[in-house]
Coordinates of C-alpha atoms and ligand atoms in Angstrom, one line a residue:
X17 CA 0.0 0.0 0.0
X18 CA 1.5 3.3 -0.7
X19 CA 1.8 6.0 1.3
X20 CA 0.5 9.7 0.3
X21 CA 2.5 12.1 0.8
X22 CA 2.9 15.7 0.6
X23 CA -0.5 16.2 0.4
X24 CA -1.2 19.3 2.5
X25 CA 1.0 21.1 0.2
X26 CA -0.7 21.2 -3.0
X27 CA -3.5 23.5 -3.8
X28 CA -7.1 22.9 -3.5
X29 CA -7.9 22.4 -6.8
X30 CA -4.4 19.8 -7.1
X31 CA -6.2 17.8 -3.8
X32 CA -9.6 17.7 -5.5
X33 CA -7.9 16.2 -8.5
X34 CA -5.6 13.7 -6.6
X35 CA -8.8 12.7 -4.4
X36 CA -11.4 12.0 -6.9
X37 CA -8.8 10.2 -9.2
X38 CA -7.8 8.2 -6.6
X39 CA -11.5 7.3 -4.6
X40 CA -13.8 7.8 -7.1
X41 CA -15.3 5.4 -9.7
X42 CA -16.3 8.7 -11.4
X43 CA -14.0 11.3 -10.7
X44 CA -15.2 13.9 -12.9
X45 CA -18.1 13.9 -11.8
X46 CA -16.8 13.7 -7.9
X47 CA -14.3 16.5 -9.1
X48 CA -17.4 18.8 -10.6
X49 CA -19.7 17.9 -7.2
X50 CA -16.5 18.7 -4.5
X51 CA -16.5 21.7 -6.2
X52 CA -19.7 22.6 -6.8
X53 CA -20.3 23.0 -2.6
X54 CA -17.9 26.3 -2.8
X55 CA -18.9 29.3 -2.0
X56 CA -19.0 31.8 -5.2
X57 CA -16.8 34.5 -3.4
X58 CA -13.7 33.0 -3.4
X59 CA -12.4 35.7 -0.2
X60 CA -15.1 33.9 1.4
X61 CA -14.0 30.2 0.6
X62 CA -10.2 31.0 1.5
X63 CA -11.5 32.0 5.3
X64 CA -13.1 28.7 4.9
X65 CA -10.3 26.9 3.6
X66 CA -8.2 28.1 6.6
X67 CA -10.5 26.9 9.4
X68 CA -8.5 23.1 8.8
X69 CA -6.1 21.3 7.0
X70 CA -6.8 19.8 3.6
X71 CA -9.8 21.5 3.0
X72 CA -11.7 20.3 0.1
X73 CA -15.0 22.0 0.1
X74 CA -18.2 22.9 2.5
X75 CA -20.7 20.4 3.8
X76 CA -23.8 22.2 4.0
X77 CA -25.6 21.8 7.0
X78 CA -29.8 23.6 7.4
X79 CA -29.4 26.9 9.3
X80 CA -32.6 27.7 10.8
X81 CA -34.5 29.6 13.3
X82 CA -36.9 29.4 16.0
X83 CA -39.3 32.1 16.8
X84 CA -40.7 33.1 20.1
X85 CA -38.0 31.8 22.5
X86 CA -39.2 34.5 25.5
X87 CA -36.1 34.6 27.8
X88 CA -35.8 37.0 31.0
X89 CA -38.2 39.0 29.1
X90 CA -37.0 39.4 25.9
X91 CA -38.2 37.7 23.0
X92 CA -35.2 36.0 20.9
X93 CA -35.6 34.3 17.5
X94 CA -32.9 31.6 18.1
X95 CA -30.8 30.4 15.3
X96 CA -30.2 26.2 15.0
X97 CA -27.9 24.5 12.7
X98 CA -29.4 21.1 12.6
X99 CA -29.4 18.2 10.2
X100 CA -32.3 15.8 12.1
X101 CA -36.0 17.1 10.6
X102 CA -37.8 17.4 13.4
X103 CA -35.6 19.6 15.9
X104 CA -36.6 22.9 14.6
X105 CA -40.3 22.3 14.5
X106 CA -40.1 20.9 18.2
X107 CA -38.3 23.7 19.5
X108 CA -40.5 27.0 18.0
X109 CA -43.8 24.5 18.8
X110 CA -42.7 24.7 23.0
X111 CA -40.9 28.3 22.8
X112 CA -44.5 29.4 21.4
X113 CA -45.9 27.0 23.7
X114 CA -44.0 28.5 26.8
X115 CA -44.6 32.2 25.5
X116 CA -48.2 32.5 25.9
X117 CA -47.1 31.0 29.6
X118 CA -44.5 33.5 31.0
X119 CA -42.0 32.1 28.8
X120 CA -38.3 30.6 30.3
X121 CA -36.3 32.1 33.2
X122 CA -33.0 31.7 32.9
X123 CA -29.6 32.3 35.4
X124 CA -26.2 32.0 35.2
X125 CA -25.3 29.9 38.2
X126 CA -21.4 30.1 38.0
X127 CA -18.8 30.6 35.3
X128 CA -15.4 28.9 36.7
X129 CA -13.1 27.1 33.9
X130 CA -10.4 25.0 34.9
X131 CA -7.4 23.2 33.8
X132 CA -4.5 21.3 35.2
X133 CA -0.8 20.6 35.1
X134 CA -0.2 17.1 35.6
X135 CA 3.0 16.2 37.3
X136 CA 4.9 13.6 38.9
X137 CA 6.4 14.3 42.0
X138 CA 8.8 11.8 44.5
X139 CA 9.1 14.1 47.1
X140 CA 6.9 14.7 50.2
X141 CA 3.4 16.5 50.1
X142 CA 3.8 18.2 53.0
X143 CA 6.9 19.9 51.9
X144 CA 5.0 20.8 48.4
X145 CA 2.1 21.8 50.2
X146 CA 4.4 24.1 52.4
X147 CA 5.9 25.8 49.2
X148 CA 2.4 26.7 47.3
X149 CA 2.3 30.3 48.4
X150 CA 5.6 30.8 47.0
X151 CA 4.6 28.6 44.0
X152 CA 1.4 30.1 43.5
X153 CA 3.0 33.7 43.5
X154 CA 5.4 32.2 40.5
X155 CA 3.3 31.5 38.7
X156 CA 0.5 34.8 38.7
X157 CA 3.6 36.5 38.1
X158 CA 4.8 34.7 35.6
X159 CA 2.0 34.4 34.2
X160 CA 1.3 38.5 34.1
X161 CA 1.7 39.2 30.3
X162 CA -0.7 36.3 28.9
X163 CA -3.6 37.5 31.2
X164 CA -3.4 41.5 31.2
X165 CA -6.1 41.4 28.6
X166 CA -8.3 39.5 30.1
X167 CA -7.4 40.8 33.6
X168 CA -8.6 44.4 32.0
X169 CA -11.8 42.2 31.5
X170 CA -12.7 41.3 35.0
X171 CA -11.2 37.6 34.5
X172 CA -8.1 35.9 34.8
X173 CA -6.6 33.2 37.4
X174 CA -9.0 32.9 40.3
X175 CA -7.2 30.0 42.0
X176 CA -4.2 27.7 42.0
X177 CA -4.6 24.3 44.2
X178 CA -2.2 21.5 45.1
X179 CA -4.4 18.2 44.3
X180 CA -2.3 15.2 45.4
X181 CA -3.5 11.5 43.7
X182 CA -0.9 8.9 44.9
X183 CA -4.2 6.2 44.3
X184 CA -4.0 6.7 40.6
X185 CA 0.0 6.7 40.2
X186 CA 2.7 6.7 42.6
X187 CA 3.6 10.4 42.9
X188 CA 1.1 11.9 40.9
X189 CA 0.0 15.5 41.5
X190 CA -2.5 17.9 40.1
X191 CA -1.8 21.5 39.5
X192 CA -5.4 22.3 39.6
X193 CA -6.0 25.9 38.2
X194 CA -9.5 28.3 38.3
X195 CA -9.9 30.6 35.4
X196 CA -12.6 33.5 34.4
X197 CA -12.6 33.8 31.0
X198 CA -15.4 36.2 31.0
X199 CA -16.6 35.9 27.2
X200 CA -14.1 34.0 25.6
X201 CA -14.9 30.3 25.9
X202 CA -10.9 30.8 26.6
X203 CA -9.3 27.4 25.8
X204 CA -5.9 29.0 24.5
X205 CA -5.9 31.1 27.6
X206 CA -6.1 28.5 29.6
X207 CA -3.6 26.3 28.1
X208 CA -0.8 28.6 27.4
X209 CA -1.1 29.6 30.9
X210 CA -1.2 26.2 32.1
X211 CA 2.2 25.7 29.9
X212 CA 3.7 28.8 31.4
X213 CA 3.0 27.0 35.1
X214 CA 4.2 23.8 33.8
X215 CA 7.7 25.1 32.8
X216 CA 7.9 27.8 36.2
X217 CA 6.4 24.6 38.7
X218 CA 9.4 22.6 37.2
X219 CA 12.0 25.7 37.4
X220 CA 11.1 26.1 41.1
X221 CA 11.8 22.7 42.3
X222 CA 14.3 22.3 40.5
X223 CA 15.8 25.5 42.4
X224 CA 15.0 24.7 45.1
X225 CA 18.4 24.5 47.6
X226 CA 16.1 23.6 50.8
X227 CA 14.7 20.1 49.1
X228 CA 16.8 16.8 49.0
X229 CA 19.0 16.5 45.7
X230 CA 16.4 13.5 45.0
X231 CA 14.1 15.8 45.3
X232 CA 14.7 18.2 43.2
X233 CA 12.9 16.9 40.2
X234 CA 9.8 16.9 38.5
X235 CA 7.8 15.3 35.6
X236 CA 5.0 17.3 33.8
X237 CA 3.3 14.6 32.3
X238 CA 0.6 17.1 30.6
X239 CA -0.7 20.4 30.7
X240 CA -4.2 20.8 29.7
X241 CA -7.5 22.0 30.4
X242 CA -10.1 20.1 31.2
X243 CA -13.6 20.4 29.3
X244 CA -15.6 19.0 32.5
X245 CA -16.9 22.2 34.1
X246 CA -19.4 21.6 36.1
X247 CA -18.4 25.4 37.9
X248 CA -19.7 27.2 34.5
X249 CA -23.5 26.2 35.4
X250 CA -26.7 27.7 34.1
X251 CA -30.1 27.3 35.2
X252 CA -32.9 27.2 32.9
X253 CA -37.0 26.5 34.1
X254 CA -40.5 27.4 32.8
X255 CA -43.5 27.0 35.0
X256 CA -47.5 27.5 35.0
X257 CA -50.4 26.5 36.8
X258 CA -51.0 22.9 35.9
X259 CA -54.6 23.8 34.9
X260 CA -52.7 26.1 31.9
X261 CA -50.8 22.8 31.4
X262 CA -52.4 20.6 28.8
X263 CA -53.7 21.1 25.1
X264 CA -54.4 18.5 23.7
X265 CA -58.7 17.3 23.7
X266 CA -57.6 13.3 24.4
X267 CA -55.9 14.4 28.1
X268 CA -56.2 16.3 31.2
X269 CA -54.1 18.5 32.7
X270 CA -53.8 16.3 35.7
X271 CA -53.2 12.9 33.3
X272 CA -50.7 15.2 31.6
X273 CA -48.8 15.7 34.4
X274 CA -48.8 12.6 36.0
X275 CA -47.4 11.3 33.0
X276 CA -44.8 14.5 32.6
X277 CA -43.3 13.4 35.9
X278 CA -43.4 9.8 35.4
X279 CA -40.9 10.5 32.2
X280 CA -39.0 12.6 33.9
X281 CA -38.8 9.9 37.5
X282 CA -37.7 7.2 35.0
X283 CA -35.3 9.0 33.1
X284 CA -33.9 10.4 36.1
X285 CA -33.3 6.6 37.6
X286 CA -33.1 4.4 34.4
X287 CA -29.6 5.1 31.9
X288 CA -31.1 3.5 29.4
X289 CA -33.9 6.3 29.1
X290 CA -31.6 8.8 30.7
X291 CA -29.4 8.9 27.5
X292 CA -32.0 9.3 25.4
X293 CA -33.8 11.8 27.0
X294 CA -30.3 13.5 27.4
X295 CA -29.9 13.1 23.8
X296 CA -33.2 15.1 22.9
X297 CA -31.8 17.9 25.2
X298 CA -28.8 17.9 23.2
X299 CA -30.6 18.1 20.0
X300 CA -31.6 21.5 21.1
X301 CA -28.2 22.9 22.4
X302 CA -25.5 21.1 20.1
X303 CA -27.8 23.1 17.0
X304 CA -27.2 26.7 19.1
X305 CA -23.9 26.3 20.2
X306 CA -23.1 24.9 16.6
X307 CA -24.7 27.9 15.0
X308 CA -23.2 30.2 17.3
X309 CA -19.4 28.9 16.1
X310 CA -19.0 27.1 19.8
X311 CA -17.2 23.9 20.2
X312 CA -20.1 21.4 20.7
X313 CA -17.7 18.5 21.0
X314 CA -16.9 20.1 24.5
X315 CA -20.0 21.1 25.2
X316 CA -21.2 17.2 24.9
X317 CA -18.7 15.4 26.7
X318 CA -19.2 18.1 29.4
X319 CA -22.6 17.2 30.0
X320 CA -22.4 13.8 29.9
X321 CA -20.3 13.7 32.6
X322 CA -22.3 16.2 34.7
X323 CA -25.3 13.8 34.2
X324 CA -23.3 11.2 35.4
X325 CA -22.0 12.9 38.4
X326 CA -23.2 11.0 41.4
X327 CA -21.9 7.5 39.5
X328 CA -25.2 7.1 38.0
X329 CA -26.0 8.6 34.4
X330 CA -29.3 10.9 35.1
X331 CA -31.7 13.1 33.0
X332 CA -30.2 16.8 33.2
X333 CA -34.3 18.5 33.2
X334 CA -35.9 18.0 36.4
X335 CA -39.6 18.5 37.0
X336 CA -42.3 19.0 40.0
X337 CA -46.0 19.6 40.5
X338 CA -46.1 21.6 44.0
X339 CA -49.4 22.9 45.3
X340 CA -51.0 23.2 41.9
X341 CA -48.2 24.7 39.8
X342 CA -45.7 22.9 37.4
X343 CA -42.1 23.5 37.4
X344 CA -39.9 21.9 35.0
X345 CA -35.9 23.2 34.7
X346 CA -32.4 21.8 33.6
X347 CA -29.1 22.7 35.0
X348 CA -26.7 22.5 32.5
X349 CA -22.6 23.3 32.6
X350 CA -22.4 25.3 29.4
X351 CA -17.9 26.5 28.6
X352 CA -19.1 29.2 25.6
X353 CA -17.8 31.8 24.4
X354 CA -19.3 35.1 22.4
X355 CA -15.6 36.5 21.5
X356 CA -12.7 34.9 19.9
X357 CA -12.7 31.5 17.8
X358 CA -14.9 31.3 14.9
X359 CA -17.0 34.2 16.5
X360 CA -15.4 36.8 14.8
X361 CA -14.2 34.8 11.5
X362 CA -17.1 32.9 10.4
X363 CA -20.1 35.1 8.4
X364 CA -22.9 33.4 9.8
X365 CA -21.7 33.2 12.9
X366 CA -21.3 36.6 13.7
X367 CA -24.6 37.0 11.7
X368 CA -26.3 34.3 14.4
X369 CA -24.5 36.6 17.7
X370 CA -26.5 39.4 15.6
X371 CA -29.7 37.8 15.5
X372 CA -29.6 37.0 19.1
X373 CA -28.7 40.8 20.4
X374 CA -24.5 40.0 20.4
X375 CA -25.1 38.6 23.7
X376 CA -22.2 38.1 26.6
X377 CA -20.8 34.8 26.9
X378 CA -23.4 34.2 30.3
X379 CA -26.2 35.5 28.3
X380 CA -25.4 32.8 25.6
X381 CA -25.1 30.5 28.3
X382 CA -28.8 31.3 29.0
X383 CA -30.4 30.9 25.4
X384 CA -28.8 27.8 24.9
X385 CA -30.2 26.6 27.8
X386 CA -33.5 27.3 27.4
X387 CA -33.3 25.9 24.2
X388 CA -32.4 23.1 25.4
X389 CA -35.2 22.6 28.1
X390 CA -37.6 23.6 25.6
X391 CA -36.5 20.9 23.2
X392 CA -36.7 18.3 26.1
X393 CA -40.0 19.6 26.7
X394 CA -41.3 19.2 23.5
X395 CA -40.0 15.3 23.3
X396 CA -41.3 14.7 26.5
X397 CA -44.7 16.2 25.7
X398 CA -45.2 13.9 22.8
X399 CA -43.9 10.7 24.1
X400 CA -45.9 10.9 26.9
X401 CA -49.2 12.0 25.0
X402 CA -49.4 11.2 21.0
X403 CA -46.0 9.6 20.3
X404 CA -42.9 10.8 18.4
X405 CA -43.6 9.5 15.5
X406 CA -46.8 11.6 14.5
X407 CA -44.4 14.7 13.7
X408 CA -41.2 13.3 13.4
X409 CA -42.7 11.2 10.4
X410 CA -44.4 14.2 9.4
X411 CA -41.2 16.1 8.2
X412 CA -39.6 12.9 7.6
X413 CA -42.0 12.6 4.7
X414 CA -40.1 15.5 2.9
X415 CA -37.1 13.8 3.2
X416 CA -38.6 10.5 1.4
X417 CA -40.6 12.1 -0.7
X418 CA -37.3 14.4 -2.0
X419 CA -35.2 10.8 -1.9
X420 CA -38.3 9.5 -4.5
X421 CA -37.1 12.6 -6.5
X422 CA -41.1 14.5 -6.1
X423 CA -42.4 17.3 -8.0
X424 CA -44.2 19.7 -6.0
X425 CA -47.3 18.8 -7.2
X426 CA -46.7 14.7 -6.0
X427 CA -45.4 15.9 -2.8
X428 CA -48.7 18.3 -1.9
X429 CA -50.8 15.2 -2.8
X430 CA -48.9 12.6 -1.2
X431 CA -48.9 15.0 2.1
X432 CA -52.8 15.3 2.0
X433 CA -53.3 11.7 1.7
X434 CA -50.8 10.7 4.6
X435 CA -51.9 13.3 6.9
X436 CA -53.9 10.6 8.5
X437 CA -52.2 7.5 7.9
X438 CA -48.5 6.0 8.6
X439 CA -45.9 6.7 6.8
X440 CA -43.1 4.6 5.8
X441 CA -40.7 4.4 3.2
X442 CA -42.4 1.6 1.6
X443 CA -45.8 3.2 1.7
X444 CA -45.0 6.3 0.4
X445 CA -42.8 4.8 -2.4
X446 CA -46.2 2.6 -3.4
X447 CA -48.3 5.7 -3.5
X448 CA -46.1 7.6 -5.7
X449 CA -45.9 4.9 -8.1
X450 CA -49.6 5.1 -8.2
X451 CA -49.7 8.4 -8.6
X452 CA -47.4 8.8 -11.0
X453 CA -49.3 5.7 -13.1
X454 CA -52.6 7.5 -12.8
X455 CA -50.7 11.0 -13.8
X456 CA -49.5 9.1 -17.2
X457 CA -53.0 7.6 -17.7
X458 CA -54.6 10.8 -17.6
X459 CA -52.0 13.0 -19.8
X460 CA -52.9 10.3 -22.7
X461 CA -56.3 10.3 -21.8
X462 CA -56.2 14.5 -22.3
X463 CA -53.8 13.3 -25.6
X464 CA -56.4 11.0 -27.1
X465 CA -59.2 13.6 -26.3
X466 CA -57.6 16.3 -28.3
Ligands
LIG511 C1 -34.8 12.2 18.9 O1 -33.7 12.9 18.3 C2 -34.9 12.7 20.4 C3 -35.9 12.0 21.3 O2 -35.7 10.6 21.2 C4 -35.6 12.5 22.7 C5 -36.4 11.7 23.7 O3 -36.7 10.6 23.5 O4 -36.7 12.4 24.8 C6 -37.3 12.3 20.8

């Protein structure tokens, strides 16, 4: 097998080339689609381009909106970037839902990032432990010119900790550090600082007269900081009198809510329904943060692990019914950022932070949220009353129907005449073709009558 080499070097069109010759079963036409997916101002496509490495082309994803999202009092049309049909539709349905019911309250709980050096160590903790006031001063000063910026901000270093872990590996240690980052979601900040403390932890033992010669030496296995921030918190809830609750005809408000909290009980005890639910959460916030050029990787991982923070994976909403009102919220730990990263390089980006008012990086936090609760809301409203299926296979008949290749004409009448009954791939597929048999018929019956 042969090995390709010097690859990132050639230009985009010379990698378009070399990968549809050497994948494709048709490369011209793999060479003419690749290219096709470019934007038409090429200014536009180089800032593209420069995002990665070996940028080929874009892969267009839907940007969409939702209407009606009332947060704090102010009414935000909410930009998603979302691939899965149904998302959209789910979240303006409960933001208009919510509206006409107070609408969402949201709160930034906390906004603490952290990060650590990790270092081995064969000396004793007490005498490290006895040096961190000298350390700590070190390393703030050392530090000084990578933070004045921020410190000009309001953020910065808010605290340096000795952790010790001999139970993971013989002498292991934990700088532990506490950053503000005020709107930045400030991942470089945190690094190169934690980098600078790396290589000033390691000067100062190893200058260090006072310790044991075998002492004097330490290992910094990694710098980095961690994307598990449960300290950068936000609060989302919406809640009404359960008699405003329900609106469907086939349910109470009372059967509505007994079922609500059911849902909300088992996903709070059982993974398997945890993740799930947890996954319809995320459908909601990965398409904001996405949207809104933040780093939904992060953002994911992050709050998996903050649903799985007592040992058990749990449902991140909670919900309560409490002398006749309903209360239904989700605390979420949100790292986003408003400045910096794609926010400023990335048109649609900056055009979402536009649509939303250019909010701070804590009133991101709070859209998202909300979002978020109102997508879980939404899932959670139909499961427990008419089923996902009824809308999801609603805009999922688009997608067929555009797979089947549909002229506007077969999809309005194959819409009408599923809106009552299931829809499947098969189905639809069947009706077409008898559509489309009884279209021929009647363009040679008009033939043969003219
Ligand atoms: C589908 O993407 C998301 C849901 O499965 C979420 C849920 O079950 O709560 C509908």
């Amino acid at each position: 097998m042969k090995k390709t080499t010097g690859f990132s070097r050639l230009t985009r069109d010379e990698k378009i080339n070399f990968i549809a010759h050497q994948h494709f079963s048709q490369p011209e036409e793999a060479r003419r689609l690749l290219q096709s997916y470019q934007h038409t101002d090429p200014e536009v496509q180089r800032r593209h381009d420069e995002f990665i490495e070996n940028s080929l082309t874009n892969f267009f994803m839907p940007y969409g909106v939702a209407p009606n999202f009332l947060i704090n009092g102010t009414n935000y049309t909410v930009p998603m970037v979302i691939e899965e049909s149904s998302v959209v539709a789910a979240a303006a349905k409960s933001a208009s839902f919510w509206f006409d019911r107070g609408g969402f309250q949201a709160q930034v709980l906390s906004t603490r990032k952290l990060g650590h050096v990790h270092f081995l160590w064969n000396g004793n903790e007490a005498d490290l432990r006895a040096r961190m006031p000298d350390i700590d001063l070190r390393l703030r000063v050392a530090s000084e010119s990578l933070g004045a910026q921020m410190r000009s901000r309001g953020g910065g270093i808010t605290q340096l900790e000795l952790v010790a872990k001999p139970e993971i590996e013989r002498g292991y240690y934990q700088l532990k550090a506490t950053f503000e980052t005020c709107d930045a979601m400030g991942a470089n900040f945190i690094n190169s600082h934690l980098e600078c403390f790396a290589r000033e932890l390691r000067g100062f033992i190893e200058s260090d007269h006072t310790l044991p010669d075998a002492h004097r030496s330490l290992t910094v296995v990694m710098s980095i900081l961690s994307n598990y921030t449960p300290e950068c918190l936000v609060r989302a809830e919406v809640a009404c009198p359960i008699d405003a609750l329900a609106d469907g005809d086939d349910y109470t408000n009372e059967q509505f809510v007994e079922k609500f909290l059911q849902a909300l009980h088992i996903a709070r005890e059982e993974p398997y329904r945890a993740v799930t639910h947890n996954k319809g959460i995320m459908n909601g916030i990965d398409a904001v943060v996405l949207a809104t050029g933040n780093d939904f990787r992060a953002v994911e991982a992050c709050a998996h692990a903050y649903a799985a923070r007592d040992g058990q994976y749990r449902s991140l909403t909670q919900a309560e019914a409490v002398d006749g009102q309903f209360r239904f919220w989700l605390d979420i730990p949100l790292a986003l950022g408003t400045v910096g990263g794609l926010t400023s390089l990335h048109p649609l980006v900056r055009a979402s932070l536009d649509m939303l008012n250019n909010p701070n990086a804590g009133r991101l936090m709070e859209i998202v949220a909300c979002v978020g609760l109102a997508q879980n809301f939404s899932a959670v409203k139909s499961l427990v009353t008419t089923g996902i299926q009824k809308g999801h296979m609603k805009m999922h008949l688009l997608n067929i129907l555009n797979q089947l290749g549909a002229t506007e004409m077969e999809k309005e009448r194959t819409k009408t005449y599923f809106s009552d009954k299931a829809i499947s791939f098969q189905a639809v597929g069947e009706y077409l073709k008898k559509l489309r048999g009884q279209t021929a018929v009647q363009v040679l019956h008009h033939i043969h009558a003219n």
